[in-house]
Coordinates of C-alpha atoms and ligand atoms in Angstrom, one line a residue:
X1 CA 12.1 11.5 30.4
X2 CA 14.1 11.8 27.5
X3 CA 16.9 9.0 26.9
X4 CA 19.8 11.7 26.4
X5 CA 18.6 13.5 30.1
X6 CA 19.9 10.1 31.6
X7 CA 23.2 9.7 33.5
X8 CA 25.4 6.9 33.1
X9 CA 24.6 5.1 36.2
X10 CA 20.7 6.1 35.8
X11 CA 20.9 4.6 31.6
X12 CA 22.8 1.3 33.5
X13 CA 19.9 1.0 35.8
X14 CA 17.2 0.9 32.9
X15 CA 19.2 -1.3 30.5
X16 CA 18.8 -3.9 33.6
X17 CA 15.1 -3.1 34.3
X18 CA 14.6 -3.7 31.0
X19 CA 16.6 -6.8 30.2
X20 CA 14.6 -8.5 33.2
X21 CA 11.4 -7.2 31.2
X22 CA 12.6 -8.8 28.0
X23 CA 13.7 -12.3 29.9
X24 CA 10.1 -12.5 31.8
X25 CA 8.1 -11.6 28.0
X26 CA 10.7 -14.3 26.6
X27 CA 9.5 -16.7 29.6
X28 CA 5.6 -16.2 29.0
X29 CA 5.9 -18.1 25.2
X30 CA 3.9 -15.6 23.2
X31 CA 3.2 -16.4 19.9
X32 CA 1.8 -13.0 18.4
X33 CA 1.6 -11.7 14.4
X34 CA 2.4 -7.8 13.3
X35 CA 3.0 -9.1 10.1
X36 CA 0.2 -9.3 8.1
X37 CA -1.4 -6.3 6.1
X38 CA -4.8 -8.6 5.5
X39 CA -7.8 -8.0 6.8
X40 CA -9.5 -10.3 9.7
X41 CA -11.9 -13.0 9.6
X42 CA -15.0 -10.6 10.9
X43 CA -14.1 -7.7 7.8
X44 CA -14.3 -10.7 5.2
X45 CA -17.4 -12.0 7.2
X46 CA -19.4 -8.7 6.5
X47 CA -19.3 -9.8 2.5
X48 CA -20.3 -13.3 3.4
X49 CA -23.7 -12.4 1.7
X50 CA -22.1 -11.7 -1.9
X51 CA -22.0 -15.7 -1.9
X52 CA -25.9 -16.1 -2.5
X53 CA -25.7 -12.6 -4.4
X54 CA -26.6 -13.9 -7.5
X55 CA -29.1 -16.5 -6.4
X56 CA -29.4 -18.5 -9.5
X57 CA -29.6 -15.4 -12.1
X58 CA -26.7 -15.1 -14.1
X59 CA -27.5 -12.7 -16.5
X60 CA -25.8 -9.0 -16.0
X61 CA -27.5 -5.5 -16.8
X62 CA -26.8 -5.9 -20.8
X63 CA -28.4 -9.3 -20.8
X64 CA -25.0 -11.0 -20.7
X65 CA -24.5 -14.7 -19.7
X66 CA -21.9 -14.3 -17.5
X67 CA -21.2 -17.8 -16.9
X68 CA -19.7 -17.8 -20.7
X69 CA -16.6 -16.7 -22.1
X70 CA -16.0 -12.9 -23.0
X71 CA -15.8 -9.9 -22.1
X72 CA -12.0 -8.7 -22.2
X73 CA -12.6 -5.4 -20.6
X74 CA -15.3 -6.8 -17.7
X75 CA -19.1 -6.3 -17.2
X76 CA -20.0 -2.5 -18.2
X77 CA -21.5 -2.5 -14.4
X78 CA -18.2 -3.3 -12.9
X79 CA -16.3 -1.0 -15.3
X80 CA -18.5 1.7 -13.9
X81 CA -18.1 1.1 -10.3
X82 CA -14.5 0.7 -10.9
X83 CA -14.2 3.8 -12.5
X84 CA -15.7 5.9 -9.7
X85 CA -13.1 4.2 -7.3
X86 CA -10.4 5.3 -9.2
X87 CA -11.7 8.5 -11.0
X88 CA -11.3 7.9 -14.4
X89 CA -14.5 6.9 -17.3
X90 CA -16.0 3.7 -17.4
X91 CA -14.6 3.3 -21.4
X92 CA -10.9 3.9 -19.7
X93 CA -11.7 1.3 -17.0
X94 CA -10.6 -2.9 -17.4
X95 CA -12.4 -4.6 -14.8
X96 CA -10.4 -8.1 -14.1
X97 CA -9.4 -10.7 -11.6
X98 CA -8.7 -10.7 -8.2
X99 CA -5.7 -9.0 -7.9
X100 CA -4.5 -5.3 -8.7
X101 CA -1.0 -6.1 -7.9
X102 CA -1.4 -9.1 -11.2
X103 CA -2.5 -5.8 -13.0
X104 CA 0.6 -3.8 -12.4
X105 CA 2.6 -6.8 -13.0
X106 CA 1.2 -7.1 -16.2
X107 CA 1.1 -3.7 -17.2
X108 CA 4.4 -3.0 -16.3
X109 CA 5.9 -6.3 -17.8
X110 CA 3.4 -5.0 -21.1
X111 CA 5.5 -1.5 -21.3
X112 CA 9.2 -2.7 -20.7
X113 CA 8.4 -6.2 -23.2
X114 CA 5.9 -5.1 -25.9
X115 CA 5.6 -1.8 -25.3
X116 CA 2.4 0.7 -24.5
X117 CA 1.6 2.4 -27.5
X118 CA 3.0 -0.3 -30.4
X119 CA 6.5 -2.3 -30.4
X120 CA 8.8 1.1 -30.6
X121 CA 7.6 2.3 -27.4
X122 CA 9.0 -0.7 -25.8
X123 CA 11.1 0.4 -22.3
X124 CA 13.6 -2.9 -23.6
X125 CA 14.5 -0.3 -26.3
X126 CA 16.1 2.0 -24.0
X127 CA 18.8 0.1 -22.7
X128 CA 18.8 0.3 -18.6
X129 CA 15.7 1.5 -17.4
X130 CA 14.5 3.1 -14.1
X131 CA 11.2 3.5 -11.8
X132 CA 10.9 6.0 -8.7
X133 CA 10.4 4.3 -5.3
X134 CA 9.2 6.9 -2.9
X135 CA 10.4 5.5 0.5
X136 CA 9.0 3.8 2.4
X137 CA 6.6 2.3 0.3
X138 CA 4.8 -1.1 -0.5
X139 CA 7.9 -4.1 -0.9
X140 CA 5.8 -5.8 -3.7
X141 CA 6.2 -3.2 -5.7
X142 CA 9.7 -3.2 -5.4
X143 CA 9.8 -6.8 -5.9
X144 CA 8.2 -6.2 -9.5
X145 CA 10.9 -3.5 -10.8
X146 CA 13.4 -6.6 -9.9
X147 CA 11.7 -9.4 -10.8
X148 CA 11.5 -7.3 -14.3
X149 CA 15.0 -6.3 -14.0
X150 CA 14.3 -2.3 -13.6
X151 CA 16.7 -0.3 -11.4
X152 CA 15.0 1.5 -8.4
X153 CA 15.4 4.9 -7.5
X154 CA 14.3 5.9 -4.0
X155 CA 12.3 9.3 -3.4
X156 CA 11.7 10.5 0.2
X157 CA 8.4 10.9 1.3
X158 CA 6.8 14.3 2.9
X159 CA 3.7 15.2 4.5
X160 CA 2.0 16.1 1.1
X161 CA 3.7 12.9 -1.1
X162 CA 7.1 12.2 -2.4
X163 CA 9.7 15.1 -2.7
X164 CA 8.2 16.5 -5.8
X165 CA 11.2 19.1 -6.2
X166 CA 13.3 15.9 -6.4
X167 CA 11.4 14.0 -8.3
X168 CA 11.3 16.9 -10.8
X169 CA 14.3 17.3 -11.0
X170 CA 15.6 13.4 -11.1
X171 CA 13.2 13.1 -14.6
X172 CA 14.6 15.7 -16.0
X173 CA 18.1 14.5 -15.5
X174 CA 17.5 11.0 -16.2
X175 CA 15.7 10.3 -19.6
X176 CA 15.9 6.6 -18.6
X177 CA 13.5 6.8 -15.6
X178 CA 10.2 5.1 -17.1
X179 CA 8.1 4.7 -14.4
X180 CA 7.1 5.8 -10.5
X181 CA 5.2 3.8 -8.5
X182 CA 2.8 5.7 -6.0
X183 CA 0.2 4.7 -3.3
X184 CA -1.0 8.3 -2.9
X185 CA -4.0 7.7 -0.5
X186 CA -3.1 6.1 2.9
X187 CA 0.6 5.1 1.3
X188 CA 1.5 1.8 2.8
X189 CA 3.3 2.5 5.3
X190 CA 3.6 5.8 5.9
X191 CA -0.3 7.2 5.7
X192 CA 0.0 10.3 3.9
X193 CA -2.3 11.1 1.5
X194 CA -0.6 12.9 -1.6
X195 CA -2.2 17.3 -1.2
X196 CA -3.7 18.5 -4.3
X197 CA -0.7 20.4 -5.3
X198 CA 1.0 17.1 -5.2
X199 CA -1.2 15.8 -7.5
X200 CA -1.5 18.6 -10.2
X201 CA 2.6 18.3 -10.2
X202 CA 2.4 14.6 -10.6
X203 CA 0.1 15.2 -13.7
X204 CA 3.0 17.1 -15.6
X205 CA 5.5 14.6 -14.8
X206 CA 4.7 13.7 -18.2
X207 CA 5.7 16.5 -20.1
X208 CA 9.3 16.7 -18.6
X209 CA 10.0 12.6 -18.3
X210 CA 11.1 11.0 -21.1
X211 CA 8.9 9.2 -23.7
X212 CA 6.7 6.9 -22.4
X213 CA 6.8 7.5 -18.9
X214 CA 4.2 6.1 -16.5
X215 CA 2.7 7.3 -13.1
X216 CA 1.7 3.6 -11.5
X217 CA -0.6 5.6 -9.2
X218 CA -1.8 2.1 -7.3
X219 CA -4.9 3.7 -5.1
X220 CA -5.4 0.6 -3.2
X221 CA -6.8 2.3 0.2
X222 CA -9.1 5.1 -2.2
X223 CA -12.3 3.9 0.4
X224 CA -10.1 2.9 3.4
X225 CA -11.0 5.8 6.0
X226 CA -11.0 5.0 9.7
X227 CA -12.3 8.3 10.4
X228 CA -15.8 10.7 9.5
X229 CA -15.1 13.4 7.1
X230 CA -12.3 11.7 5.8
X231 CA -9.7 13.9 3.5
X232 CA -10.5 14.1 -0.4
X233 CA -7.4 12.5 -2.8
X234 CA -7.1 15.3 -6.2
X235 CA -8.1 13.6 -9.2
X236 CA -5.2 12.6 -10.8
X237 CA -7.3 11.8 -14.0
X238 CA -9.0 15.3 -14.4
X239 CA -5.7 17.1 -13.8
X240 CA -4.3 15.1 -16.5
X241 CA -6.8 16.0 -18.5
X242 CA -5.9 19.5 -17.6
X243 CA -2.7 19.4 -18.5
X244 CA -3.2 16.9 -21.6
X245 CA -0.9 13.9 -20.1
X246 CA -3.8 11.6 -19.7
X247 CA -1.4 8.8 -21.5
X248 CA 1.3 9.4 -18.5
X249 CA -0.7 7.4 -15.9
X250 CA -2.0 3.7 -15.2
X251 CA -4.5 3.8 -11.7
X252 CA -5.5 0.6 -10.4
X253 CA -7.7 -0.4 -7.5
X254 CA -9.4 -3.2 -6.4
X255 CA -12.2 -4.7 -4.1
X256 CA -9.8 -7.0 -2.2
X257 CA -10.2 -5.1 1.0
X258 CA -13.6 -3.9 0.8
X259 CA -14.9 -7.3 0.3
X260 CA -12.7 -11.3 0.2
X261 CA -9.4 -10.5 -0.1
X262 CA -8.5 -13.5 -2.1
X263 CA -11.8 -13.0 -4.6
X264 CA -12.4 -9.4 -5.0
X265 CA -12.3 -7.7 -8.7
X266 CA -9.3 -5.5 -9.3
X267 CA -9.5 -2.7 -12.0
X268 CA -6.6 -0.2 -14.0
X269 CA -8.1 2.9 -15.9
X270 CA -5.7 4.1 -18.7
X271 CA -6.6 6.5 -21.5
X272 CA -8.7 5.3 -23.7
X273 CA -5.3 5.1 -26.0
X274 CA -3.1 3.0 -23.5
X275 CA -6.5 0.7 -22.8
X276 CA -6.5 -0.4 -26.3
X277 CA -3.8 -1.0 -26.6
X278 CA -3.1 -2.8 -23.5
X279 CA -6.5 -4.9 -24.1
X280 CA -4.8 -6.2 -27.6
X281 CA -2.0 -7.7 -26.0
X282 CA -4.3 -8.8 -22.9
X283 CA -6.4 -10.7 -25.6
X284 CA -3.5 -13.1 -26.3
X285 CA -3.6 -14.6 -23.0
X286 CA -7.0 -14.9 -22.1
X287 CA -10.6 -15.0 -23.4
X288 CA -12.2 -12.6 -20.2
X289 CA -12.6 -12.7 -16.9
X290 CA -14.4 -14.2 -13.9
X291 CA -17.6 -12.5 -14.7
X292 CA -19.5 -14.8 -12.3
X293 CA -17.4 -12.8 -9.8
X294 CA -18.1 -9.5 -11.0
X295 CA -21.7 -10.0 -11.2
X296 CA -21.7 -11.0 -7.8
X297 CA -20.1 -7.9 -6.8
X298 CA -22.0 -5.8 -9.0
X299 CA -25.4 -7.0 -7.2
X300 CA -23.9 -6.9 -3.6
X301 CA -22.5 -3.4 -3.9
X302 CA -24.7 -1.8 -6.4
X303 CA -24.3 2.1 -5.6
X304 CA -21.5 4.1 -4.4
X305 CA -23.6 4.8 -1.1
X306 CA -23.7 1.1 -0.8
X307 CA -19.5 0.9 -1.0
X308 CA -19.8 3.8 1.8
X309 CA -21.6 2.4 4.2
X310 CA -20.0 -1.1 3.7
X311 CA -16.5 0.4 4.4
X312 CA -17.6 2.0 7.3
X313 CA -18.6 -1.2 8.9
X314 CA -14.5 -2.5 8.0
X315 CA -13.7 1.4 10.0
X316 CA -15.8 0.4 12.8
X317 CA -14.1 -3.2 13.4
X318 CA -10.8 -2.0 12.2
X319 CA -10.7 1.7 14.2
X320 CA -10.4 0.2 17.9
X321 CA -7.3 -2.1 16.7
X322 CA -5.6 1.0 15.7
X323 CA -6.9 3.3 18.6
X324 CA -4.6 0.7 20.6
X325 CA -1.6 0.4 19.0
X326 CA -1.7 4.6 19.6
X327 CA -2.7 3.8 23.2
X328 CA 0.3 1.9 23.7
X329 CA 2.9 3.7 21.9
X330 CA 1.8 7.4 23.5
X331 CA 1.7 5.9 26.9
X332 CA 5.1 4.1 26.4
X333 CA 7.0 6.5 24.4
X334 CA 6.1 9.9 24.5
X335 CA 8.5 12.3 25.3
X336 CA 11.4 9.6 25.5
X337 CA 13.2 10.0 22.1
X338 CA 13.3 6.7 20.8
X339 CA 11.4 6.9 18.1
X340 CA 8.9 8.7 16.3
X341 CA 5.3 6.8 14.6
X342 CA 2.5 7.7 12.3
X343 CA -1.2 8.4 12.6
X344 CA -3.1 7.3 9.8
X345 CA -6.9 8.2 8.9
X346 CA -6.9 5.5 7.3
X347 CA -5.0 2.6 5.1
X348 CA -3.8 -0.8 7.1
X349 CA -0.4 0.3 8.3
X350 CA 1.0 2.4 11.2
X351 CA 5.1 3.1 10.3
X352 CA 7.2 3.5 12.8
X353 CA 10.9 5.0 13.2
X354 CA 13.2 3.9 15.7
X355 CA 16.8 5.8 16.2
X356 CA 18.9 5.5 13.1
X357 CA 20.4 1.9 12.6
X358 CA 17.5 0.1 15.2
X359 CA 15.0 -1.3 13.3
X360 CA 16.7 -4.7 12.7
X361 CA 17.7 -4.9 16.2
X362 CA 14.0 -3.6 17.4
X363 CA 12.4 -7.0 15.0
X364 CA 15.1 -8.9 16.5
X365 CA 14.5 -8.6 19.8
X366 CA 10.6 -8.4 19.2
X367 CA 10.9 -12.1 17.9
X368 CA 12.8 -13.2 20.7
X369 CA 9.9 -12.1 22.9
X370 CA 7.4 -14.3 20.6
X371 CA 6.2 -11.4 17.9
X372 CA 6.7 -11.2 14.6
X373 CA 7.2 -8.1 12.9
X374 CA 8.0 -7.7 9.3
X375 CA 11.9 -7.8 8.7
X376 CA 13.4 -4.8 8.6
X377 CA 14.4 -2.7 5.2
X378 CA 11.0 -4.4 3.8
X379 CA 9.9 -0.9 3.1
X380 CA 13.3 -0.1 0.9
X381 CA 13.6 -1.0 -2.7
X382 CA 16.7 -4.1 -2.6
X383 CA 15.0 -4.3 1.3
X384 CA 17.7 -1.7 2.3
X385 CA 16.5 1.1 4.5
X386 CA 19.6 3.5 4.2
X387 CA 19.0 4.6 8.2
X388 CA 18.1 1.4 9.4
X389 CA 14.8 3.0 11.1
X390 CA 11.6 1.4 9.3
X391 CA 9.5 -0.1 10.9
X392 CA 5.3 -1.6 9.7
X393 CA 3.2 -2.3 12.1
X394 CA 0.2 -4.1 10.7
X395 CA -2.9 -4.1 13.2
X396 CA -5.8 -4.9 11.1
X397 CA -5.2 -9.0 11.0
X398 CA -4.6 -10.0 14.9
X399 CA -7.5 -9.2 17.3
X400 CA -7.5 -7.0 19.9
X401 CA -6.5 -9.1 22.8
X402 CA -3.3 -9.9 20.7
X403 CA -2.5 -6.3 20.1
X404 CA -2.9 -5.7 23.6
X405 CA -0.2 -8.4 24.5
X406 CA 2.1 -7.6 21.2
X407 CA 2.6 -3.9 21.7
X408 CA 4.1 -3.9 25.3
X409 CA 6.7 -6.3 24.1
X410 CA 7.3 -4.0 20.6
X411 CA 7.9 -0.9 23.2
X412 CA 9.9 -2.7 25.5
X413 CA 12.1 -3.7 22.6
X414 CA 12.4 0.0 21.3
X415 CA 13.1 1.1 24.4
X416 CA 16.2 -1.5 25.3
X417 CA 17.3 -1.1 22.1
X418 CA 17.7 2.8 22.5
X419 CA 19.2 2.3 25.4
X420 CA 21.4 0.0 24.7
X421 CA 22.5 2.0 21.6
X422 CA 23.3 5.2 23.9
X423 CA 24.8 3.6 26.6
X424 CA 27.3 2.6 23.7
X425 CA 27.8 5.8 22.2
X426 CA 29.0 7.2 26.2
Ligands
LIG501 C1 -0.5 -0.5 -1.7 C2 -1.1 -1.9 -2.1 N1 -1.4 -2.2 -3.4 C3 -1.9 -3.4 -3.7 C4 -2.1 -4.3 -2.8 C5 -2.6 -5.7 -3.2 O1 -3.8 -5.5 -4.0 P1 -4.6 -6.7 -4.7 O2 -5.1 -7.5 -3.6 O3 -5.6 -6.0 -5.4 O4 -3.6 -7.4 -5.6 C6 -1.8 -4.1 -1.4 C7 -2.0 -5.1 -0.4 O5 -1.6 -5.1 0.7 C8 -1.3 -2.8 -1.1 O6 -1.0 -2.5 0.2

């Protein structure tokens, strides 16, 4: 039944039912994880082979000793592979270290500092500058704009991807807006995946920004499908192309959750332009990369069908994990109006809403009960969600046993909570 069909007396009733509830999960000492967006023990066991991948040859395709110094812009075999994953050319692909999110750091600390095309394009020239934050997206993100000083902006997400008729309008208003940062397959948290008119907009957001504007177009889930026949993200490269912005974008991807989270090879593809230029100043901090690493990965996953078929073995430990997180929130909230959830094809979150001004109180009372559950307004640039609502539930990490004991408490704390917060408003 729906929570404003209830009378008084009957709303009274289940805030009691429900308090016992909470008192007997509080009693049973559970100790349970929605936290962590990582990926489990058996997904990083299916690269375990990668270790004796290079079995004593370390010499790549081009007869490069990869145990040596060199190699800025990474092995030419790992440049290609990383370019199919985020759809730009191998000669506008860096292949690096272990970590995208390093990438953006640095490419975003490169633009505001030093400058992407040469000193006078420098962000730091313009006074305050500002990025785009669709909401809700991923909170490192967020934490880079203020670890770097840049004021946020937040953009509300649709179905197809941000707002574009707001985001339109915003950079043509604001000549100070340098930068949006985008996760447009699976967004964390939220799912969509960004249409194709979404796209083809996005790739004339450089003709009506102001100079030296950049799309941080982070396509972190680009393999990530839980289901067959999974949807198809535009090319946000090719539509540049189209519309002669190439410059207007930096994509970056990585391996981290296709195979060791902690040692995977992370990529960014920039025009050849912005790649040279970003490669120059790369070059005054270090010599190359972990090649070792990349040849490793190179031999392990050696074709595209290969990368396919490996992610479908993460899908098929992955799927059931979030099959029952839906279980448990259709049969426990359907119908009842407390809340409203997504769900994903594919990515590592589901996102949750409760009732405007909940979510705090939902985490709260979900830790009481022994599960953690990332703090609310995580999702929010300056961690403020402006309706209090957010919610990420991160299912991939904990098994399914765990997930199985975690949800029923996560309902039952959605559902005192809304009851709770009508039996107030009476
Ligand atoms: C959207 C998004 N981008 C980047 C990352 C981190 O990527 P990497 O491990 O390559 O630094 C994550 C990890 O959760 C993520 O959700």
């Amino acid at each position: 039944m729906e929570l404003n069909a209830y009378s008084k007396d009957q709303l009274v009733a289940l805030e009691q039912s429900l308090t016992q509830r909470y008192d007997d999960f509080k009693k049973a000492g559970l100790n349970l994880d929605l936290t962590r967006g990582k990926p489990a023990a058996d997904q990083l066991d299916l690269s375990n082979a990668m270790e004796n991948a290079l079995n004593g040859n370390f010499r790549a395709a081009d007869g490069t000793d990869v145990r040596n110094y060199g190699g800025l812009e990474g092995l030419p075999e790992m440049r290609a592979f990383g370019a199919q994953l985020l759809g730009v050319k191998p000669s506008e692909t860096l292949a690096a270290g272990n970590s995208s999110l390093t990438l953006m750091y640095q490419y975003v600390q490169f633009c505001l500092l030093f400058g992407a095309q040469g000193a006078d394009s420098a962000w730091k020239n313009e006074g305050n500058i500002k990025f785009l934050c669709p909401v809700p997206g991923y909170d490192r993100h967020f934490t880079i704009c203020e670890a770097l000083g840049i004021e946020m902006l937040n953009v509300p997400m649709t179905a197809t991807g941000p707002d574009m008729d707001q985001v339109e309008s915003m950079l043509k208003n604001d000549k100070q807006i340098k930068g949006m940062w985008c996760v447009p397959k699976y967004s964390n948290p939220s799912g969509e995946i960004y249409s194709d008119e979404t796209v083809d907009r996005m790739a004339q957001l450089g003709k009506i920004a102001g100079a030296n504007f950049r799309i941080m177009w982070d396509n972190a889930y680009t393999v990530h499908d839980l289901i067959d026949n999974p949807p198809q993200l535009a090319n946000l490269m090719d539509a540049c192309r189209k519309h002669g912005t190439e410059d207007s974008v930096c994509i970056t991807g990585s391996t981290s959750k296709i195979t060791m989270a902690g040692a995977g090879v992370a990529f960014v593809g920039l025009s050849e332009t912005n790649l040279k230029h970003f490669c120059a100043w790369l070059s005054s901090m270090t010599i190359g990369p972990d090649k070792i690493n990349q040849l490793r990965h190179a031999r392990f996953i050696s074709t595209y069908e290969d990368l396919l078929s490996h992610m479908k073995k993460h899908a098929a430990l992955i799927k059931p994990k979030f099959d029952l997180v839906q279980k448990h929130l259709s049969e426990g909230l359907t119908g009842k109006g407390m809340g409203n959830w997504t769900v994903p094809q594919g990515g590592y979150f589901i996102s949750f809403d409760t009732l405007n001004g909940l979510a705090k109180e939902v985490i709260k009372l979900t830790n009481e009960m022994g599960v953690k559950l990332t703090p609310a307004g995580s999702t929010f640039p300056y961690k403020k969600d402006p309706n209090d609502c957010n919610i990420r539930i991160a299912p991939t990490f904990p098994n399914v046993s765990e997930i199985d004991k975690a949800m029923p408490v996560f309902i039952c704390a959605v559902e005192l909570a809304s009851v709770r917060q009508r039996l107030k408003s009476l």
